[in-house]
mmCIF file of C-alpha atoms in Angstrom:
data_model
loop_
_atom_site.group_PDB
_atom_site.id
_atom_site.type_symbol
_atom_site.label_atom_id
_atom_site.label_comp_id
_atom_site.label_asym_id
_atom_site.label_seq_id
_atom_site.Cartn_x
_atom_site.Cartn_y
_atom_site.Cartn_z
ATOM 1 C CA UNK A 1 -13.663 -2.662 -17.675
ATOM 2 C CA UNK A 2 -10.011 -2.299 -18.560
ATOM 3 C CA UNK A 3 -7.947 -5.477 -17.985
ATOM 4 C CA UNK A 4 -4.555 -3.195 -17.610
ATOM 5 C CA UNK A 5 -4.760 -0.110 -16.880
ATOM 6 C CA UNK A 6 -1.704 1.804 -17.329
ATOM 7 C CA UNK A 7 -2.474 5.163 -15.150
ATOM 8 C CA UNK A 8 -1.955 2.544 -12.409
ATOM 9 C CA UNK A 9 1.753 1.961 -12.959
ATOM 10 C CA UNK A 10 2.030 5.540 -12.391
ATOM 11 C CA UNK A 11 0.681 5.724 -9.420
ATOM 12 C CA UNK A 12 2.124 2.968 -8.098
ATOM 13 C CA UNK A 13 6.167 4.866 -9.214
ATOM 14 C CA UNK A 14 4.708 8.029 -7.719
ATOM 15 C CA UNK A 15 3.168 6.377 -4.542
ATOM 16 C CA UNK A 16 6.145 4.220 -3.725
ATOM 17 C CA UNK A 17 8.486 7.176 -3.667
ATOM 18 C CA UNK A 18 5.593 8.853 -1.243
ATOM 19 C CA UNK A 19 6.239 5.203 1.262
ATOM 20 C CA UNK A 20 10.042 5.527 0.886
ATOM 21 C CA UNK A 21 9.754 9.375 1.802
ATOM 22 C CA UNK A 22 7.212 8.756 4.790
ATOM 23 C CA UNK A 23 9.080 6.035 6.862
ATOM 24 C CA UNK A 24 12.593 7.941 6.078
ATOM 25 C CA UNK A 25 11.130 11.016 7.769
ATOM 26 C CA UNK A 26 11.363 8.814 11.308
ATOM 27 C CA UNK A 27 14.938 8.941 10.784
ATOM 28 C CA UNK A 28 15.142 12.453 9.805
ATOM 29 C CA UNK A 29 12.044 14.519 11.171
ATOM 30 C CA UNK A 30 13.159 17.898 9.275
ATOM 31 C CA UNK A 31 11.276 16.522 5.942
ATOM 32 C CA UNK A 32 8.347 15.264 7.613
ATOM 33 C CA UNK A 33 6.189 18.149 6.613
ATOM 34 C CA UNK A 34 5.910 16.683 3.407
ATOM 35 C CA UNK A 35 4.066 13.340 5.133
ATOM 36 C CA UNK A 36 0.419 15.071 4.882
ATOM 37 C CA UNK A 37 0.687 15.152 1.044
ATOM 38 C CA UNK A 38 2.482 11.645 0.882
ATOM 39 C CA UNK A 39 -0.388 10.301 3.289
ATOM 40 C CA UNK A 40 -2.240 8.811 0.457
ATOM 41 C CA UNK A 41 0.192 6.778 -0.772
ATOM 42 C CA UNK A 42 -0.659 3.538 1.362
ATOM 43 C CA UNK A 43 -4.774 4.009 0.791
ATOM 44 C CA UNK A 44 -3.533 4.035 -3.125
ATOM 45 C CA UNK A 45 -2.483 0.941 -3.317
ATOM 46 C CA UNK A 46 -4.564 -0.830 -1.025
ATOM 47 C CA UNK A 47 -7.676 0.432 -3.624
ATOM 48 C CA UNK A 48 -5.639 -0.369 -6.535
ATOM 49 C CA UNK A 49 -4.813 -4.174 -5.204
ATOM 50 C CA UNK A 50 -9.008 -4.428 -4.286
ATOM 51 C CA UNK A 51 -10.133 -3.067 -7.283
ATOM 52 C CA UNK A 52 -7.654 -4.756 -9.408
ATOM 53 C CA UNK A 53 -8.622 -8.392 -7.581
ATOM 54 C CA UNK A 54 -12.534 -7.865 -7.865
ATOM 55 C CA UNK A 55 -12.733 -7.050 -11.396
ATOM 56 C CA UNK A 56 -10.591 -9.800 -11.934
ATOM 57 C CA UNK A 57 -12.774 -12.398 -10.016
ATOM 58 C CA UNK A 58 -15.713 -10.519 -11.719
ATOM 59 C CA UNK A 59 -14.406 -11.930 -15.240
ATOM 60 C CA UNK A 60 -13.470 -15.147 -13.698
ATOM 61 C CA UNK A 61 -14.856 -16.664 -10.466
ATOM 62 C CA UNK A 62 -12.207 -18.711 -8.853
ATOM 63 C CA UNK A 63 -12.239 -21.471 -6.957
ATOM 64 C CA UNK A 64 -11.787 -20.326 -3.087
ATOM 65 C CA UNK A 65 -9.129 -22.461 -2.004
ATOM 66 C CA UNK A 66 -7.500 -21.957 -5.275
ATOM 67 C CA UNK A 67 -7.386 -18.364 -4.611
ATOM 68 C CA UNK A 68 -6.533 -18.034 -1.252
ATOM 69 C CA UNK A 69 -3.205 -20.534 -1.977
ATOM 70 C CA UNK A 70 -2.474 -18.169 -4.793
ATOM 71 C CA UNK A 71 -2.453 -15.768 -1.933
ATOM 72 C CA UNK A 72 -0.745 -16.517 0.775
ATOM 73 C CA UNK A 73 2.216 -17.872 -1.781
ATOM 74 C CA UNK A 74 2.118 -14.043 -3.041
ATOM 75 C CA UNK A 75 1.545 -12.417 0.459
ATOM 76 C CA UNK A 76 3.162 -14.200 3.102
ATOM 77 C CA UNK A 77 5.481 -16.250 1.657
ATOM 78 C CA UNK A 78 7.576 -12.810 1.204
ATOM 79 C CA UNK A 79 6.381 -11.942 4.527
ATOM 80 C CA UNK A 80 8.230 -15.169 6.316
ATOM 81 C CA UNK A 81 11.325 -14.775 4.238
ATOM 82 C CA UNK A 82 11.793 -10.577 4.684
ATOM 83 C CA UNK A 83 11.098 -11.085 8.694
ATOM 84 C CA UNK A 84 13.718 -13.249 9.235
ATOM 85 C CA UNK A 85 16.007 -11.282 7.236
ATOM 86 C CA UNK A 86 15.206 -8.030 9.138
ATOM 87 C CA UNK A 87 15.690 -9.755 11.937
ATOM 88 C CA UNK A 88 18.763 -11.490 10.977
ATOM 89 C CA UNK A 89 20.146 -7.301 10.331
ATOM 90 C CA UNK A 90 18.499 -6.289 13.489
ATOM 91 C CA UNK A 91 20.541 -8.580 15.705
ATOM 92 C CA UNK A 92 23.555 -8.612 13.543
ATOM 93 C CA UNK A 93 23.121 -4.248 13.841
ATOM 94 C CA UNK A 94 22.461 -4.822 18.315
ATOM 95 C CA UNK A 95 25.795 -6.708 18.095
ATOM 96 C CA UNK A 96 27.912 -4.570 15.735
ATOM 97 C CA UNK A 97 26.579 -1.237 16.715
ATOM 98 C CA UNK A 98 25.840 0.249 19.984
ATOM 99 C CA UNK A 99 22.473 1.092 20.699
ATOM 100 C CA UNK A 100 21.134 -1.358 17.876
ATOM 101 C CA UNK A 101 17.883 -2.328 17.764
ATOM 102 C CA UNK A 102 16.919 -5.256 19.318
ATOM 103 C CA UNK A 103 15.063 -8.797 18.257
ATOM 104 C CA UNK A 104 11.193 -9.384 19.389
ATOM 105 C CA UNK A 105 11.263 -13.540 17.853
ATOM 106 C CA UNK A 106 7.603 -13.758 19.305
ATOM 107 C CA UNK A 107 5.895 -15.641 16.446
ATOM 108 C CA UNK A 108 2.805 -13.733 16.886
ATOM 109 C CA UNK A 109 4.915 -10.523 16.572
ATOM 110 C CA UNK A 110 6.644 -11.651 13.384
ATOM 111 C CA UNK A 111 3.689 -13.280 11.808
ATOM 112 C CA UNK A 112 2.055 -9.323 11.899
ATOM 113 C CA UNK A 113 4.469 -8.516 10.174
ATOM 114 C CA UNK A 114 6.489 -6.622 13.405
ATOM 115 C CA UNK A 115 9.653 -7.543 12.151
ATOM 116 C CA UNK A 116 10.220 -4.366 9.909
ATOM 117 C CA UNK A 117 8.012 -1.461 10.122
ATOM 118 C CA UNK A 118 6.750 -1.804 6.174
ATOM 119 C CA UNK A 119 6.225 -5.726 6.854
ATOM 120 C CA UNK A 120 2.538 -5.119 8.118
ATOM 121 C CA UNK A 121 0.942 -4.467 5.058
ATOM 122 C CA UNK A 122 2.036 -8.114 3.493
ATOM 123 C CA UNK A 123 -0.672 -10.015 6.177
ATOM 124 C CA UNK A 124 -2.969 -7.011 6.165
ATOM 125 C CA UNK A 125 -3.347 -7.095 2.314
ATOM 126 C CA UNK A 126 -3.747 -11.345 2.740
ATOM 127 C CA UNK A 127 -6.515 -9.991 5.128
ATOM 128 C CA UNK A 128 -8.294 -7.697 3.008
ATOM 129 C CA UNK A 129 -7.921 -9.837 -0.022
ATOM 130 C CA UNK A 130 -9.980 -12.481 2.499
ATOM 131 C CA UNK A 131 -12.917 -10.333 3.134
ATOM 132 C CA UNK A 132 -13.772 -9.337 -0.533
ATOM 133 C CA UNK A 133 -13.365 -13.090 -1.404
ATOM 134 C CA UNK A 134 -16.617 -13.209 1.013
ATOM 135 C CA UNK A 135 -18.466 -10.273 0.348
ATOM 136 C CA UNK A 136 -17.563 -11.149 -3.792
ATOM 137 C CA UNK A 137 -21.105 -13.194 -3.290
ATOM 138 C CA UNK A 138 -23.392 -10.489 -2.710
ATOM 139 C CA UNK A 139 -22.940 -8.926 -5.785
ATOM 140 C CA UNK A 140 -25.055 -11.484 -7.106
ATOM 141 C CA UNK A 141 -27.815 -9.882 -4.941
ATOM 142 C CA UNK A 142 -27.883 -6.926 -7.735
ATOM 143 C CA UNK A 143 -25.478 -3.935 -8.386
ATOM 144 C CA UNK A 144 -28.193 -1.948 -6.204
ATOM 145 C CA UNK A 145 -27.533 -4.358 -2.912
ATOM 146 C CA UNK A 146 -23.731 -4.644 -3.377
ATOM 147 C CA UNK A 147 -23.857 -0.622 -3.171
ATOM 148 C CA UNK A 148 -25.669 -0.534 0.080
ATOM 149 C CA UNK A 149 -23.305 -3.244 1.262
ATOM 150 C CA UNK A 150 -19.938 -1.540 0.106
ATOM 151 C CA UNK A 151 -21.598 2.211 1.636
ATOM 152 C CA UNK A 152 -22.438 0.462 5.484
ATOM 153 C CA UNK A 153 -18.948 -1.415 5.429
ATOM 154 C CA UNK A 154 -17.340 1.833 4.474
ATOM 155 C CA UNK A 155 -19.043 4.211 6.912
ATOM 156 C CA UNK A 156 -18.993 1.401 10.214
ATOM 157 C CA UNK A 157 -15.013 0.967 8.763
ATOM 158 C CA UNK A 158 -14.342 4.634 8.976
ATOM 159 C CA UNK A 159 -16.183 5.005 12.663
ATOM 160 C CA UNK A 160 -13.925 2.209 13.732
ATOM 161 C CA UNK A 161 -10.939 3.902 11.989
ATOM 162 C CA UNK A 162 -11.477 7.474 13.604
ATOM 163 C CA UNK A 163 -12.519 6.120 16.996
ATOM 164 C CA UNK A 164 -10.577 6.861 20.423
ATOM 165 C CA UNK A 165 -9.907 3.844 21.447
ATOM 166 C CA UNK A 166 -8.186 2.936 18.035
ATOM 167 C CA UNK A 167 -6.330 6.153 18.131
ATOM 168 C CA UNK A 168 -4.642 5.060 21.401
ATOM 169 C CA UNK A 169 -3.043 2.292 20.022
ATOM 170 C CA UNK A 170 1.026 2.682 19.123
ATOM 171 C CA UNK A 171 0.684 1.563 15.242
ATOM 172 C CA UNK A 172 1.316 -1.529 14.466
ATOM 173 C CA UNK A 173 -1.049 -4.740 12.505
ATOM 174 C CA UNK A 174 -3.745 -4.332 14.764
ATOM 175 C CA UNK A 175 -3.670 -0.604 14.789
ATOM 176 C CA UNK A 176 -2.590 -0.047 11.124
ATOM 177 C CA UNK A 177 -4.875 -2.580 9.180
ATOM 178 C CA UNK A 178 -7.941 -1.340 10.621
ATOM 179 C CA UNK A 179 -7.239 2.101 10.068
ATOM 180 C CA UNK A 180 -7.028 1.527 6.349
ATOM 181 C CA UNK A 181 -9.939 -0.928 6.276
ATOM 182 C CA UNK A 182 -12.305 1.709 4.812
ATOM 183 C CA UNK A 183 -10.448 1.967 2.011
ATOM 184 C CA UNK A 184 -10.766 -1.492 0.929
ATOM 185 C CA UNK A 185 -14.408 -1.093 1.058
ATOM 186 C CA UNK A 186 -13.982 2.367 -1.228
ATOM 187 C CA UNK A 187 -11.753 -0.094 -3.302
ATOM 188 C CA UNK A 188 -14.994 -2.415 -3.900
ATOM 189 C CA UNK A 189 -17.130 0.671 -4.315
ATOM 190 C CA UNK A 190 -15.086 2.307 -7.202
ATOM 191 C CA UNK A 191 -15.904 -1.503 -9.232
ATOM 192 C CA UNK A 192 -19.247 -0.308 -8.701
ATOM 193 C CA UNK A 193 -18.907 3.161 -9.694
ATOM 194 C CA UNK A 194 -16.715 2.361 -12.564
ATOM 195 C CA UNK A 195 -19.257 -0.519 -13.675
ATOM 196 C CA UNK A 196 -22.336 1.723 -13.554
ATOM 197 C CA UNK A 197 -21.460 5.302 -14.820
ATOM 198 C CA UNK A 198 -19.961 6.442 -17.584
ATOM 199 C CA UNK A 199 -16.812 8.446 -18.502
ATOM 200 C CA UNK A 200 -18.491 11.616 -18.492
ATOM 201 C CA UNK A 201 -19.955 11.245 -15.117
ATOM 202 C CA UNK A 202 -16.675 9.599 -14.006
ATOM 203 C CA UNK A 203 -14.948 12.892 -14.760
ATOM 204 C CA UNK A 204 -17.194 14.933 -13.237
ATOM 205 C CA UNK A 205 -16.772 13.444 -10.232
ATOM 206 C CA UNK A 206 -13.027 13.382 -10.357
ATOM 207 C CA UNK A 207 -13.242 17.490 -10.798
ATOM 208 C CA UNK A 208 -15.020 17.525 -7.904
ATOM 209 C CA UNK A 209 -12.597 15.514 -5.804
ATOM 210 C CA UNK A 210 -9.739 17.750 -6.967
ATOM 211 C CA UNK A 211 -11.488 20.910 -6.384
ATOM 212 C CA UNK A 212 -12.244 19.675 -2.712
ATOM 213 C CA UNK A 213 -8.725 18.919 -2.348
ATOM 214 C CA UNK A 214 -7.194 22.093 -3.708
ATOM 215 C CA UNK A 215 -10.126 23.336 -0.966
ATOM 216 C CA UNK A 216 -8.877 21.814 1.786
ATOM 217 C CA UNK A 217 -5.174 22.244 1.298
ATOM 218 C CA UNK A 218 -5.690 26.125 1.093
ATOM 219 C CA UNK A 219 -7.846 26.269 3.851
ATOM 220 C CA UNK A 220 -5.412 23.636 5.925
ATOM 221 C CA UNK A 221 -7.855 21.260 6.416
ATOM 222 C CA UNK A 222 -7.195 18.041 7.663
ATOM 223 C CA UNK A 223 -8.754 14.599 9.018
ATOM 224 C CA UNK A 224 -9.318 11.092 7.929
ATOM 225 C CA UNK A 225 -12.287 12.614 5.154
ATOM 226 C CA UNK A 226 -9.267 14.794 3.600
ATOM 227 C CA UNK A 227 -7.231 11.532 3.277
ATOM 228 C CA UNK A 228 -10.116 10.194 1.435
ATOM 229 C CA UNK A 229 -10.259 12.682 -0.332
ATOM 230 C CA UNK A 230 -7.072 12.756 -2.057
ATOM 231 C CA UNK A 231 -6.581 9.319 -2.259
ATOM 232 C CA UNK A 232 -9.480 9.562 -4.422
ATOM 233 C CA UNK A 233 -8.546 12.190 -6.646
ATOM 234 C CA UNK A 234 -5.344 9.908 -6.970
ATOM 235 C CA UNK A 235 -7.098 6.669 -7.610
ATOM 236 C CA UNK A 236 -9.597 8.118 -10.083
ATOM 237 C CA UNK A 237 -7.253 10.266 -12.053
ATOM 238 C CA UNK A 238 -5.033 7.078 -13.031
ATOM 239 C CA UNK A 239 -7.867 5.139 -13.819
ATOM 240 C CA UNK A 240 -9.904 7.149 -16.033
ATOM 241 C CA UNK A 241 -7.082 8.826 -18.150
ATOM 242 C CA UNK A 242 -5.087 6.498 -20.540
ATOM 243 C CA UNK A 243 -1.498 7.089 -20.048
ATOM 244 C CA UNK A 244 1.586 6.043 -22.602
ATOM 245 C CA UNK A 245 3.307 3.528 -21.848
ATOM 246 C CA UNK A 246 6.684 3.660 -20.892
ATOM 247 C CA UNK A 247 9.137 1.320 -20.513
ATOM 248 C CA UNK A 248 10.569 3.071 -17.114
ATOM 249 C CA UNK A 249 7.548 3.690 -15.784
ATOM 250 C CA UNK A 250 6.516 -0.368 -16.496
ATOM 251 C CA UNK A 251 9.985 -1.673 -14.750
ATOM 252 C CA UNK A 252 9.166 0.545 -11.729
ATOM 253 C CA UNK A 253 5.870 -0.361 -11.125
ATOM 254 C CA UNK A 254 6.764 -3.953 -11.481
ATOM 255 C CA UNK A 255 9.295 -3.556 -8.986
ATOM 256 C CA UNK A 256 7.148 -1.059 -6.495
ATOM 257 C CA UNK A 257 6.559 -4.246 -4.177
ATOM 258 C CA UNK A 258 10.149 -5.233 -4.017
ATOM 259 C CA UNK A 259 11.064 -1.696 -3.280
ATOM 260 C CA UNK A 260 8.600 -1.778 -0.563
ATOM 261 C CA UNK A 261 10.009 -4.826 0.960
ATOM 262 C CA UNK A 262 13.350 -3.580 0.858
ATOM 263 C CA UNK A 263 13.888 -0.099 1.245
ATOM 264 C CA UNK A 264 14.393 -0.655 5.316
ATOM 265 C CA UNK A 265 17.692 -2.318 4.733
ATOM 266 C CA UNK A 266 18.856 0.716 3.361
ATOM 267 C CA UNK A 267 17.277 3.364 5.442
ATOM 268 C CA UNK A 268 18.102 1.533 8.460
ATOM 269 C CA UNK A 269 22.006 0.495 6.816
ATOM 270 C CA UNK A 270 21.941 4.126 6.006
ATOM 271 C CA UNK A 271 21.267 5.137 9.761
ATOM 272 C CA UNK A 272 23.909 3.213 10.870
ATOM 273 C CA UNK A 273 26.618 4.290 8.736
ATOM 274 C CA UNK A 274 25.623 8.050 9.864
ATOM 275 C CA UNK A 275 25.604 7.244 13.172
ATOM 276 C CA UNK A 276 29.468 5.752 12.770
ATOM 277 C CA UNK A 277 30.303 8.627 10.600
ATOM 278 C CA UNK A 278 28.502 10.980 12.899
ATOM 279 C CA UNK A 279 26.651 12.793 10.414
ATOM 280 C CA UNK A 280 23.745 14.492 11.786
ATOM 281 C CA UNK A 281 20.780 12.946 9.427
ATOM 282 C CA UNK A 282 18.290 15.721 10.785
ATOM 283 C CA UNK A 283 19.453 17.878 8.644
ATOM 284 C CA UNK A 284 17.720 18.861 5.153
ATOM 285 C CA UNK A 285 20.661 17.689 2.967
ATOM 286 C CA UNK A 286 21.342 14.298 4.518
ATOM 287 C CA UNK A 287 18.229 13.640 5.429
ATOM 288 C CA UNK A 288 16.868 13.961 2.082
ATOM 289 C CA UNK A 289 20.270 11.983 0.591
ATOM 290 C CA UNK A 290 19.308 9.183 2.545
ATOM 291 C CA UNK A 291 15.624 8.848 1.241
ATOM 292 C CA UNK A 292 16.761 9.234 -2.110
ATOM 293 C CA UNK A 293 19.542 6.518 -2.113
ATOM 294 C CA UNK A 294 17.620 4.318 -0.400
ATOM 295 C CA UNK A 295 15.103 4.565 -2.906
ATOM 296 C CA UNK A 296 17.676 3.725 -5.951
ATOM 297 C CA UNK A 297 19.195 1.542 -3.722
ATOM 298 C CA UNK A 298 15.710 -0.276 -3.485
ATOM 299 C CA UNK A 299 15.271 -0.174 -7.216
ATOM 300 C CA UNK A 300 18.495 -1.271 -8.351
ATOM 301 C CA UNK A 301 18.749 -4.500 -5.857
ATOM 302 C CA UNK A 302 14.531 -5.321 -6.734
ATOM 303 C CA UNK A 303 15.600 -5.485 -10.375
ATOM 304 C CA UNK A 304 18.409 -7.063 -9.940
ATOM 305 C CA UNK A 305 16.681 -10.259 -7.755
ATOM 306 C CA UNK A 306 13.940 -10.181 -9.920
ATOM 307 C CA UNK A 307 16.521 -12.047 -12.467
ATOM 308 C CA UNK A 308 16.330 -15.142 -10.481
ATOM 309 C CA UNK A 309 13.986 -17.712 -11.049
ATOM 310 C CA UNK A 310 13.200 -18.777 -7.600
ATOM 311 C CA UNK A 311 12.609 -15.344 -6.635
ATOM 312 C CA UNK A 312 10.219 -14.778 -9.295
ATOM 313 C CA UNK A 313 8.369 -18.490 -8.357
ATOM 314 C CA UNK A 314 8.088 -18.008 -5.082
ATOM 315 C CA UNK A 315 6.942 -13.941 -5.223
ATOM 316 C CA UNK A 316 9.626 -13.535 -2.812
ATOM 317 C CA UNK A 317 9.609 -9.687 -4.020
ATOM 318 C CA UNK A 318 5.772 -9.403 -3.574
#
């Protein structure tokens, strides 16, 4: 298999913009009818990260402990520092501005990641990267048995995912990082696909993924299969093809984490400017200024930390 594979860094500048656009439609609802395209942003990169992490332990087993340190340096280091920052601008914004937000300092609450919306996927991911660091074993078993593994752990995922009693939960770690289990699970399964056929079959399937999702979207459909679906079609397309490589493309994707930890100081800085300059961010033009800015925003300050060593050390930026 491919050590780099460069269809991935544009997924990753395509899917980040998709995250940005998503959580800036809760501040202005008129573009939100974009967020069933932009859904499978999040499932991208949670099969890129698994797939990415098991073919790399497939070339190299490492030692658990060793791994898991790597880890949590990687995962939730980033995750303690960006919690008490966004809650450092939460209660500085409840002071300064009336109406602000206020601070939940339960440790429990911060250590899922509750501090900023975005933060759950940091101890999720240090989660997910757990359980294929146990399962890694049974591919030993044979290609055959690590199939039948991956297929039950998707399907009893995906009943959990789609069941009523997680649907009544307000989002959230414990609400959010089940819901996307399954595709950590299709992660693993798409090593074994991508070990065991070829290009040609590889392909085919791909054209049959995009021809159910041009299906769907003209016939409306929708569900937690459709989602699948398209993230999919997504994952598969950068992974087969063999993209150029560009140099803007490259610095983005690098960065992609950093804009992901970041981009809620500016949508939420953004809100609260509006809100003193009473303009009305529900409508088309501001809305969409806001998403946009805050993305180059995001971009511009992830480079620019990403200069200092003890950023870079630490993985402060992911």
């Amino acid at each position: 298999m491919k050590r780099h594979i460069s269809g991935f860094d544009y997924l990753r500048v395509v899917a980040i913009f998709s995250v940005v656009w998503i959580h800036g439609c809760d501040v202005s609802p008129t573009l939100s009818w974009l967020n069933g395209v932009n859904g499978y942003a999040v499932p991208c990169f949670i099969m890129m990260s698994i797939f990415l992490a098991v073919q790399s332990m497939l070339r190299e087993e490492p030692h658990r402990a060793t791994y898991l340190k790597r880890r949590a340096q990687r995962l939730l280091v980033p995750l303690l520092v960006w919690s008490f920052a966004y809650c450092g601008a939460r209660y500085a914004k409840s002071i300064f501005l009336s109406g602000g937000v206020g601070v939940d300092w339960n440790l429990l609450h911060l250590i899922k990641g509750g501090a900023s919306y975005q933060l759950w996927f940091l101890p999720a991911l240090f989660l997910y990267q757990l359980i294929i660091l146990l399962e890694l074993p049974l591919l030993r078993l044979g290609r055959v048995s690590f199939l039948i593994v991956c297929l039950v752990c998707v399907s009893f995922s995906t009943f959990v995912a789609t069941s009523d009693w997680l649907a009544e939960m307000r989002g959230g770690f414990d609400f959010l990082s089940l819901y996307y289990l399954p595709f950590v699970f299709m992660g693993m399964f798409c090593v074994w696909l991508v070990r065991e056929l070829d290009e040609i079959w590889l392909k085919r399937m791909l054209g049959a993924l995009i021809f159910s999702s041009i299906i769907t979207m003209i016939l409306g459909v929708k569900g937690y299969g459709v989602l699948a679906i398209y993230s999919l079609s997504a994952f598969f397309s950068a992974q087969i093809f063999d993209l150029p490589k560009n140099r803007a493309v490259v610095f983005l994707s690098a960065n992609s984490m950093g804009i992901y930890l970041l981009h809620g100081f500016f949508l939420e800085g953004g809100q609260a400017c509006a809100t003193l300059l009473k303009i009305d961010l529900s409508q088309t033009l501001y809305g969409g200024a806001l998403i946009i800015g805050s993305y180059t925003l995001s971009v511009v300050t992830s480079g620019l930390l990403g200069r200092f060593a003890i950023i870079r050390n630490y993985g402060i930026l992911g």
